[in-house]
C-alpha cells in the first residue's frame, strides 16, 4: 500500500504542477506589494528555526522588505502543490533537489539564471542540481549535507582496535567489520546500514550502474558489479556484522544506536553531529570520509534550495531575498543553524575544514552525488526500496529483486505518461 500511495502522490504532483505551469495566470503573487514577500518553509529543528528567524530579521533591517514566514508542518510537497493549484503559491519556498526536476519541468518556477550573484562560488554539484538540461537555474542551494563514516573510538578500543585500523575501501571495510564483530559484546554491531536507494545511489554509480537512464527509465539489471555491491550488504546482514538499527537492533535511529555504544561504525550525514554532542556527549568518535567503492571517492549529498514562483508579483524583492540568504546572510544562517554553507568562500571564512569532524563532510561537497536524477527518481527509488528489502529479508535473490524493481518502476512510469 505504501508503494501505491507514494506513486499516486508523485503522479498527482506532476499532474497538478503541469496544470499550474500551463495556466499562465498570476495567482502566485503576494498581495502585499514589493515591500513584502511570503516564504514557505517546513518545520525544522529549534536551531534552524532560530537561524531562519534571525537571518530573516537581518534581511528585513538591511533591505526594508518584510518577510512573512509560513511554516508548513506536514506533507510540505502536497501542501505546496495544492497552493499552486489554487493560484496561491508563496513568493519564495524551500525546494529539495530530489523533487526539483518535477517542479522545473512543470514550469511553475521562475528562471533566475541571470539574477543570482557570484554563482561560481557555489560548490558546483550543489547548484547544478537546480538547473534544467539547458543549464538554466531555477533555485539556489541554502545548505547541504553529505554522508561520511563515523567511528566509535570507545567500542573499537575495547575490542582491541583503533580508528587507524578502519579501512577506507568498501570491501576491506566489510572484512574488518566481520573481524570486529567477533570481538564485540552481544547486542553490539560492527556497522549499521540504511537500505534505501538514497544511501546507495553513489555506490551503484561507482559500480557501473546508473539506475536512471538517459530517457528517465529504471535500470537495475545492466551491471553485475552493482549486483555484487548489493549482495555484499545482504551477505553482511546474513553474517551479522551489518545491522539495520530499526529492524535488527530495535532502535529508532542510527545516531541513537551509535551514541549508546550499540554500533561501532555508521555512514551518516552531518545532521547527527548535533545530537551526538548534545545527547551522547560521553561517546568518543571520529569522522572519516565515506569508503571508496571500486577505487572511486563517493558519498551522497542532500540539499535544499530557495525557489521563486514564476507568477510572483514580487520577483525583484524575492530575488533580493534569495541573494541575501545565500550570500550576505549565509554565514549567519550557517553558524546558527549548524548546517553546511553551499558557498566555498563562506566555508573558508568559517574554517570548516579545520574541524576534523566537519571536514570530511565539506570535502565531499565537491564529489558527492546529489540525491536528484530526473522526474522519475521518486518512482524508481520507491521500487528499489521495496524490492531490496525483499532481498535483505531472504524472500528474493538480489538479481530477482532488482529485476522486479526495474519492471515495477518502468510499468509505473509508463502508466503515469
Tab-separated table of C-alpha atoms in Angstrom:
chain	number	residue	atom	x	y	z
A	1	UNK	CA	0.000	0.000	0.000
A	2	UNK	CA	2.874	2.361	0.769
A	3	UNK	CA	4.242	1.852	-2.722
A	4	UNK	CA	0.882	2.639	-4.287
A	5	UNK	CA	0.378	5.680	-2.066
A	6	UNK	CA	3.793	7.142	-2.868
A	7	UNK	CA	3.409	6.580	-6.580
A	8	UNK	CA	-0.041	8.144	-6.552
A	9	UNK	CA	1.299	11.184	-4.718
A	10	UNK	CA	4.090	11.702	-7.226
A	11	UNK	CA	1.661	11.184	-10.109
A	12	UNK	CA	-0.720	13.799	-8.719
A	13	UNK	CA	2.194	16.171	-8.098
A	14	UNK	CA	3.196	16.033	-11.740
A	15	UNK	CA	-0.388	16.445	-12.950
A	16	UNK	CA	-1.110	19.380	-10.669
A	17	UNK	CA	2.159	21.150	-11.387
A	18	UNK	CA	1.814	20.671	-15.122
A	19	UNK	CA	-1.635	22.228	-14.981
A	20	UNK	CA	-0.358	25.117	-12.893
A	21	UNK	CA	2.601	25.709	-15.159
A	22	UNK	CA	0.431	25.986	-18.230
A	23	UNK	CA	-2.157	28.277	-16.690
A	24	UNK	CA	-0.172	31.452	-17.255
A	25	UNK	CA	-2.191	33.172	-14.537
A	26	UNK	CA	-0.567	35.300	-11.887
A	27	UNK	CA	-2.126	33.684	-8.851
A	28	UNK	CA	1.219	33.106	-7.049
A	29	UNK	CA	1.724	36.721	-6.229
A	30	UNK	CA	1.643	38.148	-2.763
A	31	UNK	CA	-0.972	40.887	-2.500
A	32	UNK	CA	1.110	42.982	-0.143
A	33	UNK	CA	3.353	44.529	-2.753
A	34	UNK	CA	7.090	44.777	-3.415
A	35	UNK	CA	7.906	45.640	0.216
A	36	UNK	CA	6.680	42.276	1.467
A	37	UNK	CA	7.160	38.689	0.374
A	38	UNK	CA	5.931	35.328	1.578
A	39	UNK	CA	8.330	32.475	2.365
A	40	UNK	CA	7.051	28.895	2.760
A	41	UNK	CA	9.236	26.521	4.788
A	42	UNK	CA	8.783	23.229	6.588
A	43	UNK	CA	9.098	22.720	10.327
A	44	UNK	CA	12.749	22.383	11.326
A	45	UNK	CA	14.924	21.883	14.379
A	46	UNK	CA	14.989	24.625	17.051
A	47	UNK	CA	18.439	25.673	15.822
A	48	UNK	CA	17.267	26.044	12.219
A	49	UNK	CA	14.095	27.850	13.266
A	50	UNK	CA	16.155	30.318	15.315
A	51	UNK	CA	18.628	30.749	12.451
A	52	UNK	CA	15.858	31.443	9.962
A	53	UNK	CA	14.143	33.996	12.173
A	54	UNK	CA	17.373	35.863	12.964
A	55	UNK	CA	18.694	35.854	9.406
A	56	UNK	CA	15.340	36.964	8.005
A	57	UNK	CA	15.284	39.780	10.581
A	58	UNK	CA	18.749	40.840	9.422
A	59	UNK	CA	17.498	40.873	5.820
A	60	UNK	CA	14.426	42.932	6.719
A	61	UNK	CA	16.559	45.510	8.571
A	62	UNK	CA	19.129	45.681	5.777
A	63	UNK	CA	16.770	45.809	2.799
A	64	UNK	CA	13.499	47.226	4.149
A	65	UNK	CA	11.498	44.292	2.807
A	66	UNK	CA	9.172	42.384	5.145
A	67	UNK	CA	9.136	38.592	5.012
A	68	UNK	CA	6.076	36.627	6.090
A	69	UNK	CA	7.275	33.141	7.083
A	70	UNK	CA	4.707	30.390	6.562
A	71	UNK	CA	5.652	27.139	8.316
A	72	UNK	CA	4.029	24.058	6.763
A	73	UNK	CA	4.395	21.312	9.361
A	74	UNK	CA	3.197	18.250	7.419
A	75	UNK	CA	3.247	16.994	3.824
A	76	UNK	CA	5.124	20.048	2.550
A	77	UNK	CA	5.193	18.966	-1.104
A	78	UNK	CA	1.482	18.135	-1.142
A	79	UNK	CA	0.593	21.432	0.542
A	80	UNK	CA	2.788	23.368	-1.868
A	81	UNK	CA	1.247	21.606	-4.859
A	82	UNK	CA	-2.215	22.493	-3.578
A	83	UNK	CA	-1.141	26.127	-3.209
A	84	UNK	CA	-0.038	26.224	-6.849
A	85	UNK	CA	-3.299	24.588	-7.923
A	86	UNK	CA	-5.252	27.234	-6.006
A	87	UNK	CA	-3.222	30.111	-7.516
A	88	UNK	CA	-1.969	30.913	-4.033
A	89	UNK	CA	1.683	29.957	-4.215
A	90	UNK	CA	4.200	31.660	-1.911
A	91	UNK	CA	6.696	34.063	-3.457
A	92	UNK	CA	9.682	32.000	-2.229
A	93	UNK	CA	9.783	28.455	-0.859
A	94	UNK	CA	12.107	25.638	0.131
A	95	UNK	CA	12.753	23.119	-2.642
A	96	UNK	CA	14.534	19.775	-2.239
A	97	UNK	CA	16.833	18.820	-5.101
A	98	UNK	CA	15.099	15.413	-5.053
A	99	UNK	CA	11.854	16.891	-6.439
A	100	UNK	CA	13.361	19.884	-8.251
A	101	UNK	CA	13.221	18.229	-11.729
A	102	UNK	CA	9.420	17.801	-11.433
A	103	UNK	CA	8.902	21.436	-10.447
A	104	UNK	CA	11.264	22.639	-13.187
A	105	UNK	CA	9.556	20.550	-15.865
A	106	UNK	CA	6.114	21.743	-14.798
A	107	UNK	CA	7.037	25.376	-15.478
A	108	UNK	CA	5.934	26.837	-12.126
A	109	UNK	CA	9.386	28.161	-11.145
A	110	UNK	CA	10.955	31.485	-12.117
A	111	UNK	CA	14.088	31.221	-14.239
A	112	UNK	CA	16.700	33.035	-12.132
A	113	UNK	CA	19.741	32.210	-14.254
A	114	UNK	CA	20.781	35.844	-14.583
A	115	UNK	CA	19.656	37.027	-11.159
A	116	UNK	CA	21.921	35.244	-8.671
A	117	UNK	CA	25.249	36.753	-7.676
A	118	UNK	CA	28.630	35.033	-7.902
A	119	UNK	CA	27.299	31.624	-8.923
A	120	UNK	CA	30.799	30.206	-9.465
A	121	UNK	CA	31.393	30.456	-5.694
A	122	UNK	CA	28.900	27.643	-5.023
A	123	UNK	CA	30.051	24.038	-4.903
A	124	UNK	CA	29.012	23.251	-8.445
A	125	UNK	CA	27.254	19.890	-7.803
A	126	UNK	CA	25.062	21.654	-5.247
A	127	UNK	CA	23.873	24.438	-7.554
A	128	UNK	CA	23.776	22.261	-10.694
A	129	UNK	CA	21.051	20.165	-9.048
A	130	UNK	CA	18.676	23.080	-9.562
A	131	UNK	CA	19.327	23.557	-13.285
A	132	UNK	CA	17.470	22.123	-16.262
A	133	UNK	CA	19.106	20.262	-19.151
A	134	UNK	CA	19.920	23.576	-20.859
A	135	UNK	CA	21.704	24.909	-17.784
A	136	UNK	CA	19.003	27.362	-16.717
A	137	UNK	CA	18.858	27.952	-12.951
A	138	UNK	CA	15.584	27.637	-11.005
A	139	UNK	CA	16.660	27.534	-7.332
A	140	UNK	CA	19.686	28.339	-5.185
A	141	UNK	CA	21.061	25.982	-2.507
A	142	UNK	CA	20.788	27.244	1.065
A	143	UNK	CA	22.641	24.315	2.659
A	144	UNK	CA	23.519	20.692	2.143
A	145	UNK	CA	24.519	17.512	3.956
A	146	UNK	CA	26.856	14.724	2.845
A	147	UNK	CA	27.468	11.213	4.129
A	148	UNK	CA	30.671	10.309	5.971
A	149	UNK	CA	31.871	7.403	8.134
A	150	UNK	CA	31.547	7.719	11.917
A	151	UNK	CA	33.760	5.516	14.084
A	152	UNK	CA	33.080	4.860	17.785
A	153	UNK	CA	36.532	5.020	19.393
A	154	UNK	CA	35.400	3.552	22.722
A	155	UNK	CA	33.968	0.402	21.153
A	156	UNK	CA	36.998	-0.071	18.935
A	157	UNK	CA	39.437	0.323	21.806
A	158	UNK	CA	37.529	-2.130	23.995
A	159	UNK	CA	37.654	-4.649	21.135
A	160	UNK	CA	41.415	-4.163	20.736
A	161	UNK	CA	41.437	-1.839	17.706
A	162	UNK	CA	41.969	1.833	16.944
A	163	UNK	CA	40.498	4.252	14.417
A	164	UNK	CA	43.629	3.833	12.310
A	165	UNK	CA	42.696	0.166	11.796
A	166	UNK	CA	39.456	1.081	9.985
A	167	UNK	CA	39.899	0.696	6.194
A	168	UNK	CA	38.560	3.315	3.818
A	169	UNK	CA	37.766	0.923	0.982
A	170	UNK	CA	34.387	-0.830	0.889
A	171	UNK	CA	35.442	-4.476	0.533
A	172	UNK	CA	38.221	-4.077	3.106
A	173	UNK	CA	35.806	-2.303	5.434
A	174	UNK	CA	33.424	-5.260	5.235
A	175	UNK	CA	36.263	-7.679	6.041
A	176	UNK	CA	37.262	-5.533	9.010
A	177	UNK	CA	33.636	-5.354	10.188
A	178	UNK	CA	33.340	-9.145	10.093
A	179	UNK	CA	36.524	-9.491	12.155
A	180	UNK	CA	35.451	-6.770	14.575
A	181	UNK	CA	32.047	-8.376	15.141
A	182	UNK	CA	33.628	-11.430	16.760
A	183	UNK	CA	35.232	-9.157	19.369
A	184	UNK	CA	32.086	-7.231	20.313
A	185	UNK	CA	29.543	-7.986	23.019
A	186	UNK	CA	26.147	-9.487	22.247
A	187	UNK	CA	23.761	-6.788	21.083
A	188	UNK	CA	26.519	-4.696	19.548
A	189	UNK	CA	27.007	-4.261	15.795
A	190	UNK	CA	30.207	-3.649	13.868
A	191	UNK	CA	28.408	-1.453	11.347
A	192	UNK	CA	24.850	-0.303	10.824
A	193	UNK	CA	23.339	0.484	7.444
A	194	UNK	CA	20.352	2.076	5.726
A	195	UNK	CA	18.830	0.045	2.895
A	196	UNK	CA	17.227	2.862	0.875
A	197	UNK	CA	18.377	3.906	-2.584
A	198	UNK	CA	19.025	7.411	-1.254
A	199	UNK	CA	22.013	5.964	0.631
A	200	UNK	CA	23.318	3.751	-2.186
A	201	UNK	CA	22.989	5.770	-5.399
A	202	UNK	CA	26.667	6.746	-5.368
A	203	UNK	CA	27.672	3.140	-4.616
A	204	UNK	CA	25.654	1.924	-7.585
A	205	UNK	CA	27.203	4.598	-9.829
A	206	UNK	CA	30.691	3.597	-8.656
A	207	UNK	CA	29.739	0.034	-9.594
A	208	UNK	CA	28.919	0.993	-13.163
A	209	UNK	CA	25.141	1.315	-12.830
A	210	UNK	CA	23.104	4.492	-13.300
A	211	UNK	CA	19.631	3.421	-12.125
A	212	UNK	CA	18.075	6.293	-14.095
A	213	UNK	CA	18.681	6.031	-17.830
A	214	UNK	CA	19.028	8.958	-20.223
A	215	UNK	CA	15.359	8.558	-21.172
A	216	UNK	CA	14.324	8.513	-17.491
A	217	UNK	CA	13.624	4.795	-17.253
A	218	UNK	CA	14.728	2.465	-14.437
A	219	UNK	CA	17.765	0.219	-14.876
A	220	UNK	CA	18.756	-2.104	-12.044
A	221	UNK	CA	19.970	-5.053	-14.112
A	222	UNK	CA	22.716	-3.976	-16.515
A	223	UNK	CA	25.700	-4.164	-14.124
A	224	UNK	CA	26.988	-7.330	-12.458
A	225	UNK	CA	29.245	-5.145	-10.297
A	226	UNK	CA	26.203	-3.349	-8.920
A	227	UNK	CA	24.604	-6.666	-8.016
A	228	UNK	CA	27.837	-7.684	-6.299
A	229	UNK	CA	27.803	-4.424	-4.317
A	230	UNK	CA	24.222	-5.039	-3.172
A	231	UNK	CA	24.998	-8.699	-2.471
A	232	UNK	CA	27.825	-7.618	-0.157
A	233	UNK	CA	25.247	-5.815	2.001
A	234	UNK	CA	22.925	-8.837	2.044
A	235	UNK	CA	25.847	-11.108	2.954
A	236	UNK	CA	26.951	-8.770	5.737
A	237	UNK	CA	23.485	-8.731	7.241
A	238	UNK	CA	23.171	-12.511	6.979
A	239	UNK	CA	26.533	-12.928	8.726
A	240	UNK	CA	25.564	-10.451	11.441
A	241	UNK	CA	28.242	-7.777	11.044
A	242	UNK	CA	25.932	-5.368	9.189
A	243	UNK	CA	22.736	-4.499	11.006
A	244	UNK	CA	19.810	-2.214	10.420
A	245	UNK	CA	19.255	-0.115	13.554
A	246	UNK	CA	15.466	-0.376	13.469
A	247	UNK	CA	14.995	-3.943	12.260
A	248	UNK	CA	17.964	-5.681	13.856
A	249	UNK	CA	18.587	-3.550	16.950
A	250	UNK	CA	15.137	-2.097	17.625
A	251	UNK	CA	16.497	1.449	17.802
A	252	UNK	CA	14.790	4.350	16.046
A	253	UNK	CA	17.866	5.997	14.561
A	254	UNK	CA	21.434	5.263	13.573
A	255	UNK	CA	22.660	8.124	15.752
A	256	UNK	CA	20.991	6.650	18.842
A	257	UNK	CA	22.499	3.190	18.154
A	258	UNK	CA	25.924	4.770	17.723
A	259	UNK	CA	25.554	7.091	20.713
A	260	UNK	CA	24.556	4.259	23.054
A	261	UNK	CA	27.547	2.110	22.054
A	262	UNK	CA	25.487	-0.427	20.129
A	263	UNK	CA	27.190	0.316	16.802
A	264	UNK	CA	30.896	0.842	16.155
A	265	UNK	CA	30.645	2.268	12.631
A	266	UNK	CA	27.920	4.125	10.756
A	267	UNK	CA	27.765	6.040	7.486
A	268	UNK	CA	25.617	9.071	8.180
A	269	UNK	CA	25.104	12.735	7.390
A	270	UNK	CA	26.408	15.679	9.362
A	271	UNK	CA	22.933	16.132	10.826
A	272	UNK	CA	23.846	13.568	13.526
A	273	UNK	CA	26.655	15.688	14.987
A	274	UNK	CA	24.366	17.973	16.963
A	275	UNK	CA	22.500	15.007	18.501
A	276	UNK	CA	25.736	13.167	19.318
A	277	UNK	CA	27.220	16.223	21.002
A	278	UNK	CA	24.060	17.111	22.921
A	279	UNK	CA	22.541	13.723	23.787
A	280	UNK	CA	25.537	11.400	23.811
A	281	UNK	CA	28.372	13.656	24.893
A	282	UNK	CA	30.173	10.756	26.595
A	283	UNK	CA	30.748	8.867	23.363
A	284	UNK	CA	34.162	9.394	21.783
A	285	UNK	CA	34.133	9.314	18.000
A	286	UNK	CA	35.936	10.356	14.826
A	287	UNK	CA	34.549	11.143	11.392
A	288	UNK	CA	36.254	9.786	8.271
A	289	UNK	CA	35.423	10.090	4.586
A	290	UNK	CA	32.853	7.620	3.270
A	291	UNK	CA	34.612	4.490	1.944
A	292	UNK	CA	35.726	4.354	-1.656
A	293	UNK	CA	33.970	1.821	-3.881
A	294	UNK	CA	35.850	0.290	-6.797
A	295	UNK	CA	38.546	2.894	-6.246
A	296	UNK	CA	36.190	5.868	-6.516
A	297	UNK	CA	35.523	8.525	-3.909
A	298	UNK	CA	31.793	8.519	-3.261
A	299	UNK	CA	29.172	9.998	-0.992
A	300	UNK	CA	25.602	11.241	-1.281
A	301	UNK	CA	24.627	14.895	-0.914
A	302	UNK	CA	21.193	16.062	0.184
A	303	UNK	CA	20.480	19.725	-0.434
A	304	UNK	CA	17.683	22.238	-0.204
A	305	UNK	CA	17.309	25.472	-2.126
A	306	UNK	CA	15.224	28.615	-2.346
A	307	UNK	CA	12.902	28.717	-5.377
A	308	UNK	CA	10.746	31.603	-6.601
A	309	UNK	CA	7.250	31.148	-8.026
A	310	UNK	CA	7.137	32.041	-11.723
A	311	UNK	CA	3.957	34.072	-11.332
A	312	UNK	CA	5.002	36.065	-8.291
A	313	UNK	CA	4.233	39.767	-8.459
A	314	UNK	CA	7.253	40.356	-6.235
A	315	UNK	CA	10.095	38.884	-8.232
A	316	UNK	CA	12.568	41.725	-7.609
A	317	UNK	CA	12.085	41.544	-3.833
A	318	UNK	CA	12.152	37.738	-3.963
A	319	UNK	CA	15.419	37.734	-5.890
A	320	UNK	CA	16.884	40.222	-3.421
A	321	UNK	CA	15.851	37.929	-0.566
A	322	UNK	CA	17.350	34.801	-2.149
A	323	UNK	CA	20.584	36.634	-2.935
A	324	UNK	CA	20.822	37.818	0.680
A	325	UNK	CA	20.067	34.446	2.268
A	326	UNK	CA	22.564	32.666	0.007
A	327	UNK	CA	25.094	35.490	0.035
A	328	UNK	CA	25.467	38.236	2.635
A	329	UNK	CA	23.350	36.373	5.215
A	330	UNK	CA	24.611	32.864	4.506
A	331	UNK	CA	27.275	32.789	7.219
A	332	UNK	CA	24.794	33.967	9.856
A	333	UNK	CA	22.336	31.234	8.799
A	334	UNK	CA	25.017	28.543	8.746
A	335	UNK	CA	26.605	29.445	12.089
A	336	UNK	CA	23.311	29.485	13.996
A	337	UNK	CA	21.680	26.514	12.254
A	338	UNK	CA	24.789	24.318	12.194
A	339	UNK	CA	24.204	23.484	8.521
A	340	UNK	CA	26.905	23.490	5.852
A	341	UNK	CA	27.137	26.573	3.598
A	342	UNK	CA	26.997	25.793	-0.146
A	343	UNK	CA	29.457	28.616	-0.957
A	344	UNK	CA	33.162	27.753	-0.783
A	345	UNK	CA	34.087	31.275	0.361
A	346	UNK	CA	31.762	31.031	3.379
A	347	UNK	CA	33.067	27.566	4.287
A	348	UNK	CA	36.579	29.001	4.220
A	349	UNK	CA	35.557	32.026	6.295
A	350	UNK	CA	34.083	29.654	8.906
A	351	UNK	CA	37.268	27.498	8.863
A	352	UNK	CA	35.122	24.390	8.485
A	353	UNK	CA	37.888	22.229	7.068
A	354	UNK	CA	39.868	22.819	10.266
A	355	UNK	CA	37.167	20.987	12.232
A	356	UNK	CA	38.142	17.321	11.964
A	357	UNK	CA	34.562	16.108	12.344
A	358	UNK	CA	33.141	18.540	9.781
A	359	UNK	CA	35.962	18.422	7.214
A	360	UNK	CA	35.029	15.015	5.686
A	361	UNK	CA	31.515	16.306	5.026
A	362	UNK	CA	32.743	19.588	3.498
A	363	UNK	CA	35.363	17.882	1.358
A	364	UNK	CA	32.667	15.565	-0.043
A	365	UNK	CA	30.731	18.553	-1.406
A	366	UNK	CA	32.983	18.505	-4.465
A	367	UNK	CA	32.451	14.854	-5.416
A	368	UNK	CA	29.285	13.641	-3.701
A	369	UNK	CA	26.368	12.522	-5.865
A	370	UNK	CA	23.440	14.871	-5.289
A	371	UNK	CA	20.235	12.994	-4.482
A	372	UNK	CA	18.460	14.116	-7.628
A	373	UNK	CA	18.152	12.496	-11.041
A	374	UNK	CA	15.212	13.365	-13.246
A	375	UNK	CA	11.458	13.496	-12.776
A	376	UNK	CA	11.068	9.734	-12.288
A	377	UNK	CA	13.592	9.274	-9.471
A	378	UNK	CA	10.877	9.129	-6.759
A	379	UNK	CA	9.135	6.286	-8.592
A	380	UNK	CA	12.380	4.441	-9.320
A	381	UNK	CA	13.640	4.819	-5.742
A	382	UNK	CA	10.363	3.550	-4.296
A	383	UNK	CA	10.615	0.330	-6.315
A	384	UNK	CA	14.250	-0.153	-5.306
A	385	UNK	CA	13.441	0.331	-1.622
A	386	UNK	CA	10.579	-2.169	-1.745
A	387	UNK	CA	12.457	-4.919	-3.533
A	388	UNK	CA	15.889	-4.507	-1.952
A	389	UNK	CA	14.128	-5.075	1.362
A	390	UNK	CA	12.836	-8.363	-0.093
A	391	UNK	CA	16.422	-9.362	-0.886
A	392	UNK	CA	17.557	-8.454	2.624
A	393	UNK	CA	14.699	-10.466	4.090
A	394	UNK	CA	15.712	-13.503	2.049
A	395	UNK	CA	12.463	-13.532	0.097
A	396	UNK	CA	14.253	-12.953	-3.228
A	397	UNK	CA	17.780	-13.081	-4.578
A	398	UNK	CA	19.414	-9.750	-5.387
A	399	UNK	CA	19.043	-10.498	-9.108
A	400	UNK	CA	15.348	-11.337	-8.727
A	401	UNK	CA	14.732	-8.274	-6.582
A	402	UNK	CA	16.434	-5.876	-8.970
A	403	UNK	CA	14.606	-7.312	-11.992
A	404	UNK	CA	11.308	-6.925	-10.163
A	405	UNK	CA	12.184	-3.374	-9.098
A	406	UNK	CA	13.083	-2.409	-12.656
A	407	UNK	CA	9.899	-3.947	-14.079
A	408	UNK	CA	7.667	-2.330	-11.494
A	409	UNK	CA	9.243	1.121	-11.820
A	410	UNK	CA	9.064	1.163	-15.614
A	411	UNK	CA	5.451	-0.054	-15.579
A	412	UNK	CA	4.543	2.741	-13.169
A	413	UNK	CA	6.398	5.328	-15.279
A	414	UNK	CA	4.519	4.164	-18.377
A	415	UNK	CA	1.209	4.320	-16.522
A	416	UNK	CA	1.869	7.925	-15.468
A	417	UNK	CA	2.576	9.102	-19.022
